[in-house]
Tab-separated table of C-alpha atoms in Angstrom:
chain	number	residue	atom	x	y	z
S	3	UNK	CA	0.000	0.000	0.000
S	4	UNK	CA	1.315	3.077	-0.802
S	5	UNK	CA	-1.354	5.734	0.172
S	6	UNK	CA	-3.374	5.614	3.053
S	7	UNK	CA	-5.716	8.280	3.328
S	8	UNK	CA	-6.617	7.246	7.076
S	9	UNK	CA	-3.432	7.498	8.093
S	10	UNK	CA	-0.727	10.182	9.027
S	11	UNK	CA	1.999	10.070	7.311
S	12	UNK	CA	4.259	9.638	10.309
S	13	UNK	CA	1.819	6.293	10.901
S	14	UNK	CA	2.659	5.251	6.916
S	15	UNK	CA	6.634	5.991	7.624
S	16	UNK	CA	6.351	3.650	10.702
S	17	UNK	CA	4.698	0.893	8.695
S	18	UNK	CA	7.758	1.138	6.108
S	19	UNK	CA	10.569	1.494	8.115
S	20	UNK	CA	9.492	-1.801	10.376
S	21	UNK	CA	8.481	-3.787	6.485
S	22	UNK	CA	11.879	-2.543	5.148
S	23	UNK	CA	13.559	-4.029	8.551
S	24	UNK	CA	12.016	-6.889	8.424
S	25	UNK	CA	12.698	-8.200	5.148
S	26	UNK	CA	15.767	-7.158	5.151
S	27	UNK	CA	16.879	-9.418	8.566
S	28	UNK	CA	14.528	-11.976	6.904
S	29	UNK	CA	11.809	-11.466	10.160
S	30	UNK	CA	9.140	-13.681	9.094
S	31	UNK	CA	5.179	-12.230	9.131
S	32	UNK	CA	2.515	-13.781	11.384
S	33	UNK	CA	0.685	-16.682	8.866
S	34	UNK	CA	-3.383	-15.916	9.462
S	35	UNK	CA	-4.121	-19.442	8.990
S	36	UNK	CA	-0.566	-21.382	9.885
S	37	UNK	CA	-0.363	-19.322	13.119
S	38	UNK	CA	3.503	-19.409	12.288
S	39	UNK	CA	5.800	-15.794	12.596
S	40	UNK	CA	7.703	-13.604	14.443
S	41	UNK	CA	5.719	-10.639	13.668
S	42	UNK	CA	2.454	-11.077	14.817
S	43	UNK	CA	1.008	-7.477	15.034
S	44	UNK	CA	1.120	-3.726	14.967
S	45	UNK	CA	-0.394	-1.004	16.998
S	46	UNK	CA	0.035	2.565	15.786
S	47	UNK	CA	-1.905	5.395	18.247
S	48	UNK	CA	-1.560	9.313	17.292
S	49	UNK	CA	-2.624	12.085	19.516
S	50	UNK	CA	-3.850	15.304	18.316
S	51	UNK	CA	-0.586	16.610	20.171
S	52	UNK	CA	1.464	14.945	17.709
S	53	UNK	CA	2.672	12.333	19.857
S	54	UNK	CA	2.903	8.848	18.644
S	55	UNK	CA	2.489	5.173	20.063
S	56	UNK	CA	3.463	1.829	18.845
S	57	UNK	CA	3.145	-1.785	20.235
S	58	UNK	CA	5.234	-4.347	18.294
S	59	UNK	CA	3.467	-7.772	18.909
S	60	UNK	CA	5.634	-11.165	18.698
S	61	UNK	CA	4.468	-14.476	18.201
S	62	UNK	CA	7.629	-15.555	20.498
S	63	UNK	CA	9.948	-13.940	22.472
S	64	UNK	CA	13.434	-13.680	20.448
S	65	UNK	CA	15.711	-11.188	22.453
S	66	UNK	CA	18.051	-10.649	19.782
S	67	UNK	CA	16.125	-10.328	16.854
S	68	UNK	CA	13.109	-8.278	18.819
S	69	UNK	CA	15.784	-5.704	20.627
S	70	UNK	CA	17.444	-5.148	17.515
S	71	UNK	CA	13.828	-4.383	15.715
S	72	UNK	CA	13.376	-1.883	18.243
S	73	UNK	CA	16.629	-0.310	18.487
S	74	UNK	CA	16.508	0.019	14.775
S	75	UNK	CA	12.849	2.022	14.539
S	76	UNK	CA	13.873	4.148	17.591
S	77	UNK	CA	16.919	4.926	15.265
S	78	UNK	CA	14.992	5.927	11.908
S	79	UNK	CA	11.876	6.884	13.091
S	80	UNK	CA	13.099	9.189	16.444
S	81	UNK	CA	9.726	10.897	16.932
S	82	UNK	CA	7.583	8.139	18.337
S	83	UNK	CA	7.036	8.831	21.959
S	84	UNK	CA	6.440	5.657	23.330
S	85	UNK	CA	7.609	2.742	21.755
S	86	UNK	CA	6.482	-0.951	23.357
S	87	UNK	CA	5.863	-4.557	22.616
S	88	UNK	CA	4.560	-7.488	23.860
S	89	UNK	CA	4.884	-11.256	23.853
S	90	UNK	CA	1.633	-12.778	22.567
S	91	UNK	CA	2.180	-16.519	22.415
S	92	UNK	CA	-1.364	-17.669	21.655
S	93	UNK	CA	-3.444	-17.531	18.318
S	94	UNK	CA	-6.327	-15.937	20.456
S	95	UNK	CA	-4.528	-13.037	22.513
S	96	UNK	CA	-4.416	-10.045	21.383
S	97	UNK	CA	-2.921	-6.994	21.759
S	98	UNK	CA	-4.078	-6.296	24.850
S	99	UNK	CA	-3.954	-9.509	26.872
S	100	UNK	CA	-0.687	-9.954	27.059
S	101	UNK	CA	1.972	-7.798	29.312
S	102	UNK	CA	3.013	-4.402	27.473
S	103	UNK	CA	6.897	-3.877	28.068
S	104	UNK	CA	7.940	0.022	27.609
S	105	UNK	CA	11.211	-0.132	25.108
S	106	UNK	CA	11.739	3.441	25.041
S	107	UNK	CA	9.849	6.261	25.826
S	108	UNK	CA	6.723	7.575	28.142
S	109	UNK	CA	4.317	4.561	28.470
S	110	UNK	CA	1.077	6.906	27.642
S	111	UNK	CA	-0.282	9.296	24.795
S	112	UNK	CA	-1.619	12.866	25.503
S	113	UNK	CA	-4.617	14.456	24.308
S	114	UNK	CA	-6.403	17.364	24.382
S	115	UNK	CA	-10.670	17.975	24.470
S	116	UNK	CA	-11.362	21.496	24.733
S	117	UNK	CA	-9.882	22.703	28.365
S	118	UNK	CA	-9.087	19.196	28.971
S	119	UNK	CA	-5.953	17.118	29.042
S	120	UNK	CA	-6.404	13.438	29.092
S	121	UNK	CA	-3.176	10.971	29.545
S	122	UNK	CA	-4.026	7.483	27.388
S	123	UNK	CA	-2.275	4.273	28.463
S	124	UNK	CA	-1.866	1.913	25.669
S	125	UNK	CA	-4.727	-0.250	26.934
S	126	UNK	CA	-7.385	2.495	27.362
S	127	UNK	CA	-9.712	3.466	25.008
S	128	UNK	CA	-9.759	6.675	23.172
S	129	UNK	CA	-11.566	8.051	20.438
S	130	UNK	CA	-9.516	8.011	17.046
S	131	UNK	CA	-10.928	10.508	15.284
S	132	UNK	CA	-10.394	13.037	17.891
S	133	UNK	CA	-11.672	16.126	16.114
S	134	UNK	CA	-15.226	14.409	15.723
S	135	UNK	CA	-15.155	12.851	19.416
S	136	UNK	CA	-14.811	16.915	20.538
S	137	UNK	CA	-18.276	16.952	18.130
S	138	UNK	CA	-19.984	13.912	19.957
S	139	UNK	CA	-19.174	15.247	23.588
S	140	UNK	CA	-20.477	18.935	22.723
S	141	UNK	CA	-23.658	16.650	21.624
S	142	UNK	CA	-23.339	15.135	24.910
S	143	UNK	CA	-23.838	18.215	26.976
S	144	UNK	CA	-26.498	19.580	24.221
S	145	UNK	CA	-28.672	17.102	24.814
S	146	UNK	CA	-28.623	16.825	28.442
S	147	UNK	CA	-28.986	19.896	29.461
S	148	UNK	CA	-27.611	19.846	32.284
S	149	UNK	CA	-28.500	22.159	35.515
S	150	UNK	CA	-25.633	21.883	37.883
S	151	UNK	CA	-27.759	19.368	40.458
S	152	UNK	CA	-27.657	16.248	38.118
S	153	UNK	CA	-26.138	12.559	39.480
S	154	UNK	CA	-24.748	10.676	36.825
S	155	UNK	CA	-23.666	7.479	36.315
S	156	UNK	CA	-21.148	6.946	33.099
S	157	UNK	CA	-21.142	3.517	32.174
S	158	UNK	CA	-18.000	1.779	30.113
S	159	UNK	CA	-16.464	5.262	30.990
S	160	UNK	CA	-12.838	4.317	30.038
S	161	UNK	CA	-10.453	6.774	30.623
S	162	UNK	CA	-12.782	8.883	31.731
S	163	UNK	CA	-13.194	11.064	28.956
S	164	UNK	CA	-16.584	12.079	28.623
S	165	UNK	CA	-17.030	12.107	32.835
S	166	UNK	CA	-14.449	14.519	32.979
S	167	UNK	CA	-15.661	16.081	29.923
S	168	UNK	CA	-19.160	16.877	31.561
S	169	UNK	CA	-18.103	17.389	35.273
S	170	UNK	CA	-18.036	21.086	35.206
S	171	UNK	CA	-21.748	20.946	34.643
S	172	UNK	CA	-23.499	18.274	37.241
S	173	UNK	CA	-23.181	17.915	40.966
S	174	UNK	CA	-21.424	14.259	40.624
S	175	UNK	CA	-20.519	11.842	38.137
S	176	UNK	CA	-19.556	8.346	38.970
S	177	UNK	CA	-17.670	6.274	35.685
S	178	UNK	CA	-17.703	2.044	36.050
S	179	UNK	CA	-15.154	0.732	33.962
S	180	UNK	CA	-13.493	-2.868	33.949
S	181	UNK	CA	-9.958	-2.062	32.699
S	182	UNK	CA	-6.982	-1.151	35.419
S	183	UNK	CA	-5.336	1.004	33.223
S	184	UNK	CA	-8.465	2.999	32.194
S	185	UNK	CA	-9.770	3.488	35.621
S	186	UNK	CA	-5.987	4.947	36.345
S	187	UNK	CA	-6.059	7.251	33.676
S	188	UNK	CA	-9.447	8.392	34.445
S	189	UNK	CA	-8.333	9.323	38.109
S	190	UNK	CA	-5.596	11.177	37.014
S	191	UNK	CA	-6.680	12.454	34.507
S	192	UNK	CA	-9.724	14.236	36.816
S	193	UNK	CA	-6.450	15.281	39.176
S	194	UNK	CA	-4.639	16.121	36.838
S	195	UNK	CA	-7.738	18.992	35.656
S	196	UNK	CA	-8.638	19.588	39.062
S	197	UNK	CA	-11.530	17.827	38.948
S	198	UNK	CA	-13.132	16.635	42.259
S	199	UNK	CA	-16.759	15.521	41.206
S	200	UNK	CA	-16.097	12.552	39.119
S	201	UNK	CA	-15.167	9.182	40.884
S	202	UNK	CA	-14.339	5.874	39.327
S	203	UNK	CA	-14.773	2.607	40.165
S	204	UNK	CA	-12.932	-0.899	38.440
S	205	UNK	CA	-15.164	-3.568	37.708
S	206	UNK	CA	-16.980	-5.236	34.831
S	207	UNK	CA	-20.306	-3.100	34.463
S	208	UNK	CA	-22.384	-6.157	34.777
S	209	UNK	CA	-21.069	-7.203	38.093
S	210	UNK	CA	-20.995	-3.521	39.234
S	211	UNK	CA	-23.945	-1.663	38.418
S	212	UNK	CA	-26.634	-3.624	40.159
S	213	UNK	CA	-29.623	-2.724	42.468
S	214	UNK	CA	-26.994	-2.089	45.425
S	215	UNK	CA	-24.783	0.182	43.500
S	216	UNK	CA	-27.624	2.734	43.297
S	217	UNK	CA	-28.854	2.163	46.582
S	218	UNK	CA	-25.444	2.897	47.531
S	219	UNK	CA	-24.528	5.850	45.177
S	220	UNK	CA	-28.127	6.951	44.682
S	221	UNK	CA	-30.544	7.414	42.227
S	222	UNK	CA	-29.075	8.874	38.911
S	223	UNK	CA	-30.625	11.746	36.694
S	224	UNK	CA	-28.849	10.760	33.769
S	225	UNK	CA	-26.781	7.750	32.667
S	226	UNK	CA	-24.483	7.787	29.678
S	227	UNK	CA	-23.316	4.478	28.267
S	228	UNK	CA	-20.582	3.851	25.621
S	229	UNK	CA	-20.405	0.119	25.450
S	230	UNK	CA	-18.618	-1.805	22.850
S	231	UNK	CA	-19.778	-2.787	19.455
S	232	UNK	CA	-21.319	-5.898	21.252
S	233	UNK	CA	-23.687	-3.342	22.794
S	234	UNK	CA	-24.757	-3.899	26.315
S	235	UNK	CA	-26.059	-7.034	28.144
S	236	UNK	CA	-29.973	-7.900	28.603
S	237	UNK	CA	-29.029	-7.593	32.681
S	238	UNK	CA	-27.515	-4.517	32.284
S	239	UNK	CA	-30.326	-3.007	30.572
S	240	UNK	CA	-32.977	-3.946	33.081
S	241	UNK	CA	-30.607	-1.945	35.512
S	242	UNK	CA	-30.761	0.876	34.130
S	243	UNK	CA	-34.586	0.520	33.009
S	244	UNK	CA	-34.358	-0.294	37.320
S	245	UNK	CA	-32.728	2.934	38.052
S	246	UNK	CA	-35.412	5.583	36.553
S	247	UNK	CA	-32.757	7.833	35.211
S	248	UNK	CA	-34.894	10.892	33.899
S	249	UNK	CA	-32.161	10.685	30.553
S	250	UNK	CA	-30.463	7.786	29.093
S	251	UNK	CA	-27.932	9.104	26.818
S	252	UNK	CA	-26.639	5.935	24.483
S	253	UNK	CA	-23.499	6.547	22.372
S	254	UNK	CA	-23.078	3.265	20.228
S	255	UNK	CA	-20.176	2.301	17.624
S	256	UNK	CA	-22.857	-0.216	15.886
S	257	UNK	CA	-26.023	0.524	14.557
S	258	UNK	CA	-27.172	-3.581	14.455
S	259	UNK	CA	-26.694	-3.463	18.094
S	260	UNK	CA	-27.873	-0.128	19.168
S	261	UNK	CA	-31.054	-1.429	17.510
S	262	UNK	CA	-31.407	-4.552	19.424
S	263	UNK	CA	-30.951	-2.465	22.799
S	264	UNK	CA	-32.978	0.356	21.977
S	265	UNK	CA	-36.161	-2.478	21.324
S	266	UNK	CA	-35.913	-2.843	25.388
S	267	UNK	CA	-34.573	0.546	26.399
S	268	UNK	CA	-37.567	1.774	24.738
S	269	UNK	CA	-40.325	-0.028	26.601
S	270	UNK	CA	-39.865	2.418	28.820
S	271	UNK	CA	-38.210	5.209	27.360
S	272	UNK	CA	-38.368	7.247	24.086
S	273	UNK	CA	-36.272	8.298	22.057
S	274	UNK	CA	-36.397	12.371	21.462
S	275	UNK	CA	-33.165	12.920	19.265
S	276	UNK	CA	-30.904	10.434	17.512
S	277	UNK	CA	-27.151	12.031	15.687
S	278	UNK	CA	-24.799	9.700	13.661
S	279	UNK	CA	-21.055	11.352	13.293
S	280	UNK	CA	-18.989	10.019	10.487
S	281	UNK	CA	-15.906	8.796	12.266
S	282	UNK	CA	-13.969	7.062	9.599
S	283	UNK	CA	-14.472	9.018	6.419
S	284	UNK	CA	-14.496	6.240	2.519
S	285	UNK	CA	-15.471	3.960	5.368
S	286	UNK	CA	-19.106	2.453	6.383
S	287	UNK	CA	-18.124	3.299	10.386
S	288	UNK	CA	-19.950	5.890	12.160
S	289	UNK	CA	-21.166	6.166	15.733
S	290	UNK	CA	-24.662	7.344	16.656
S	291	UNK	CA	-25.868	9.351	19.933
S	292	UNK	CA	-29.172	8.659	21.337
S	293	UNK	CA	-31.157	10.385	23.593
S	294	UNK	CA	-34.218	8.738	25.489
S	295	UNK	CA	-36.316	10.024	28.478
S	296	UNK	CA	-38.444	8.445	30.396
S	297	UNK	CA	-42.225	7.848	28.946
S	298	UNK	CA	-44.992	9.123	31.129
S	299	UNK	CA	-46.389	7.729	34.059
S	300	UNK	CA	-43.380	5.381	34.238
């Protein structure tokens, strides 16, 4: 390939330098259907700050052959911030189960939303398109309309992006999110703002948010969910149908399944405005924002 219109160019450069390495130290490619290789996979993050992540992924651990790999794109390509790899020694790992060893560098990406400064490890989610996410949050706040009093709960909240995003404008908001990393982010990244209103709690959503959680936390005005493309679980759902929230705010990468959860979300809510952002431009991704409220006399 030698135009990618998706890509920076620094990504593209990255992508040759580590090809042209490769074949010339004859490092073998990661067979789809063999499951034979040394180079199993690539990772290439970009911040709107310029800065640059990559994760290297081996099928096996070769010490000589990966550290001179490394050594040899920290050489030619000198701009990457944090440059990392991991072991991952099983067909059905990915990226992000196995451990993520710092080669050179900071560990994390920064970003920037507005007044906000987020710090992304390499296994918390971030929007990619960074310049529509700033769209989908302004959306966010537009259609809650938010009075300063509001509880809300932020499911699947990640690095905390959107809780800290919204915080300036509701009494409390209170992010569930199953990844370490993410929930470590999201804490400092609300520190790091001087943000004292959003709290965040590790565990998987289904486990967490249950009738006790709200007794607990109390009932919220407004939830926000961002699940992944599976969408959310049937449980889940009758939690938050549980909860009364007076909003339900839905932001879904997956129109198929964002339909299946919006037939039981909207037994007893409607929806009152529905946006779809174009997130990957020549591509058929999007993501669409829903807002529901509560039907009368529920």
């Amino acid at each position: 390939i030698q135009e990618c219109w998706l890509q920076r160019q620094r990504s593209r450069k990255i992508c040759e330098v580590i090809y042209k390495i490769a074949v010339k130290h004859s490092l073998s490619f990661y067979h789809y259907f063999n499951k034979t290789g040394f180079l199993r996979s690539l990772i290439i993050r970009t911040s709107s700050a310029d800065e640059v992540l990559v994760i290297v992924g081996f099928c096996y651990d070769d010490p000589e052959k990966r550290n001179a790999l490394l050594t040899a794109i920290r050489t030619e390509v000198p701009e990457i911030t944090s440059l990392m790899y991991t072991i991952l020694t099983s067909p059905e790992k990915g990226y992000a189960d196995g451990d993520i060893v710092l080669f050179n560098g900071t560990g994390y990406l920064n970003e920037q939303m507005g007044t906000i400064h987020y710090r992304i490890s390499p296994r918390a989610f971030y929007q990619p398109n960074v310049t529509q996410a700033y769209q989908i949050y302004q959306k966010i706040l537009a259609f809650a309309s938010f009075k300063g009093q509001e509880l809300v709960y932020d499911l699947y909240s990640g690095a905390g992006t959107i809780a800290c995003f919204i915080a300036a404008q509701v009494e409390k908001v209170i992010g569930i999110e199953g990844s370490d990393d993410a929930v470590n982010d999201a804490i400092y990244n609300a520190e790091s703002n001087g943000i004292s209103n959003a709290h965040f709690i590790c565990g998987d959503v289904l486990q967490t948010f249950t009738s006790e959680f709200i007794a607990k936390y109390g009932k919220p005005h407004t939830i926000i969910l961002d699940p992944p493309r599976s969408g959310t679980l049937i449980e889940i759902k009758k939690t938050i149908i549980q909860s009364a929230p007076d909003k339900i705010i839905y932001l879904s990468c997956n129109p198929v399944s964002l339909a299946f959860d919006l037939t039981m979300l909207t037994t007893h809510y409607q929806i009152v405005a529905m946006q779809s952002f174009d997130m990957f431009p020549h591509t058929h991704h999007l993501e669409t924002l829903v807002l529901m409220e509560k039907n009368e006399g529920v």
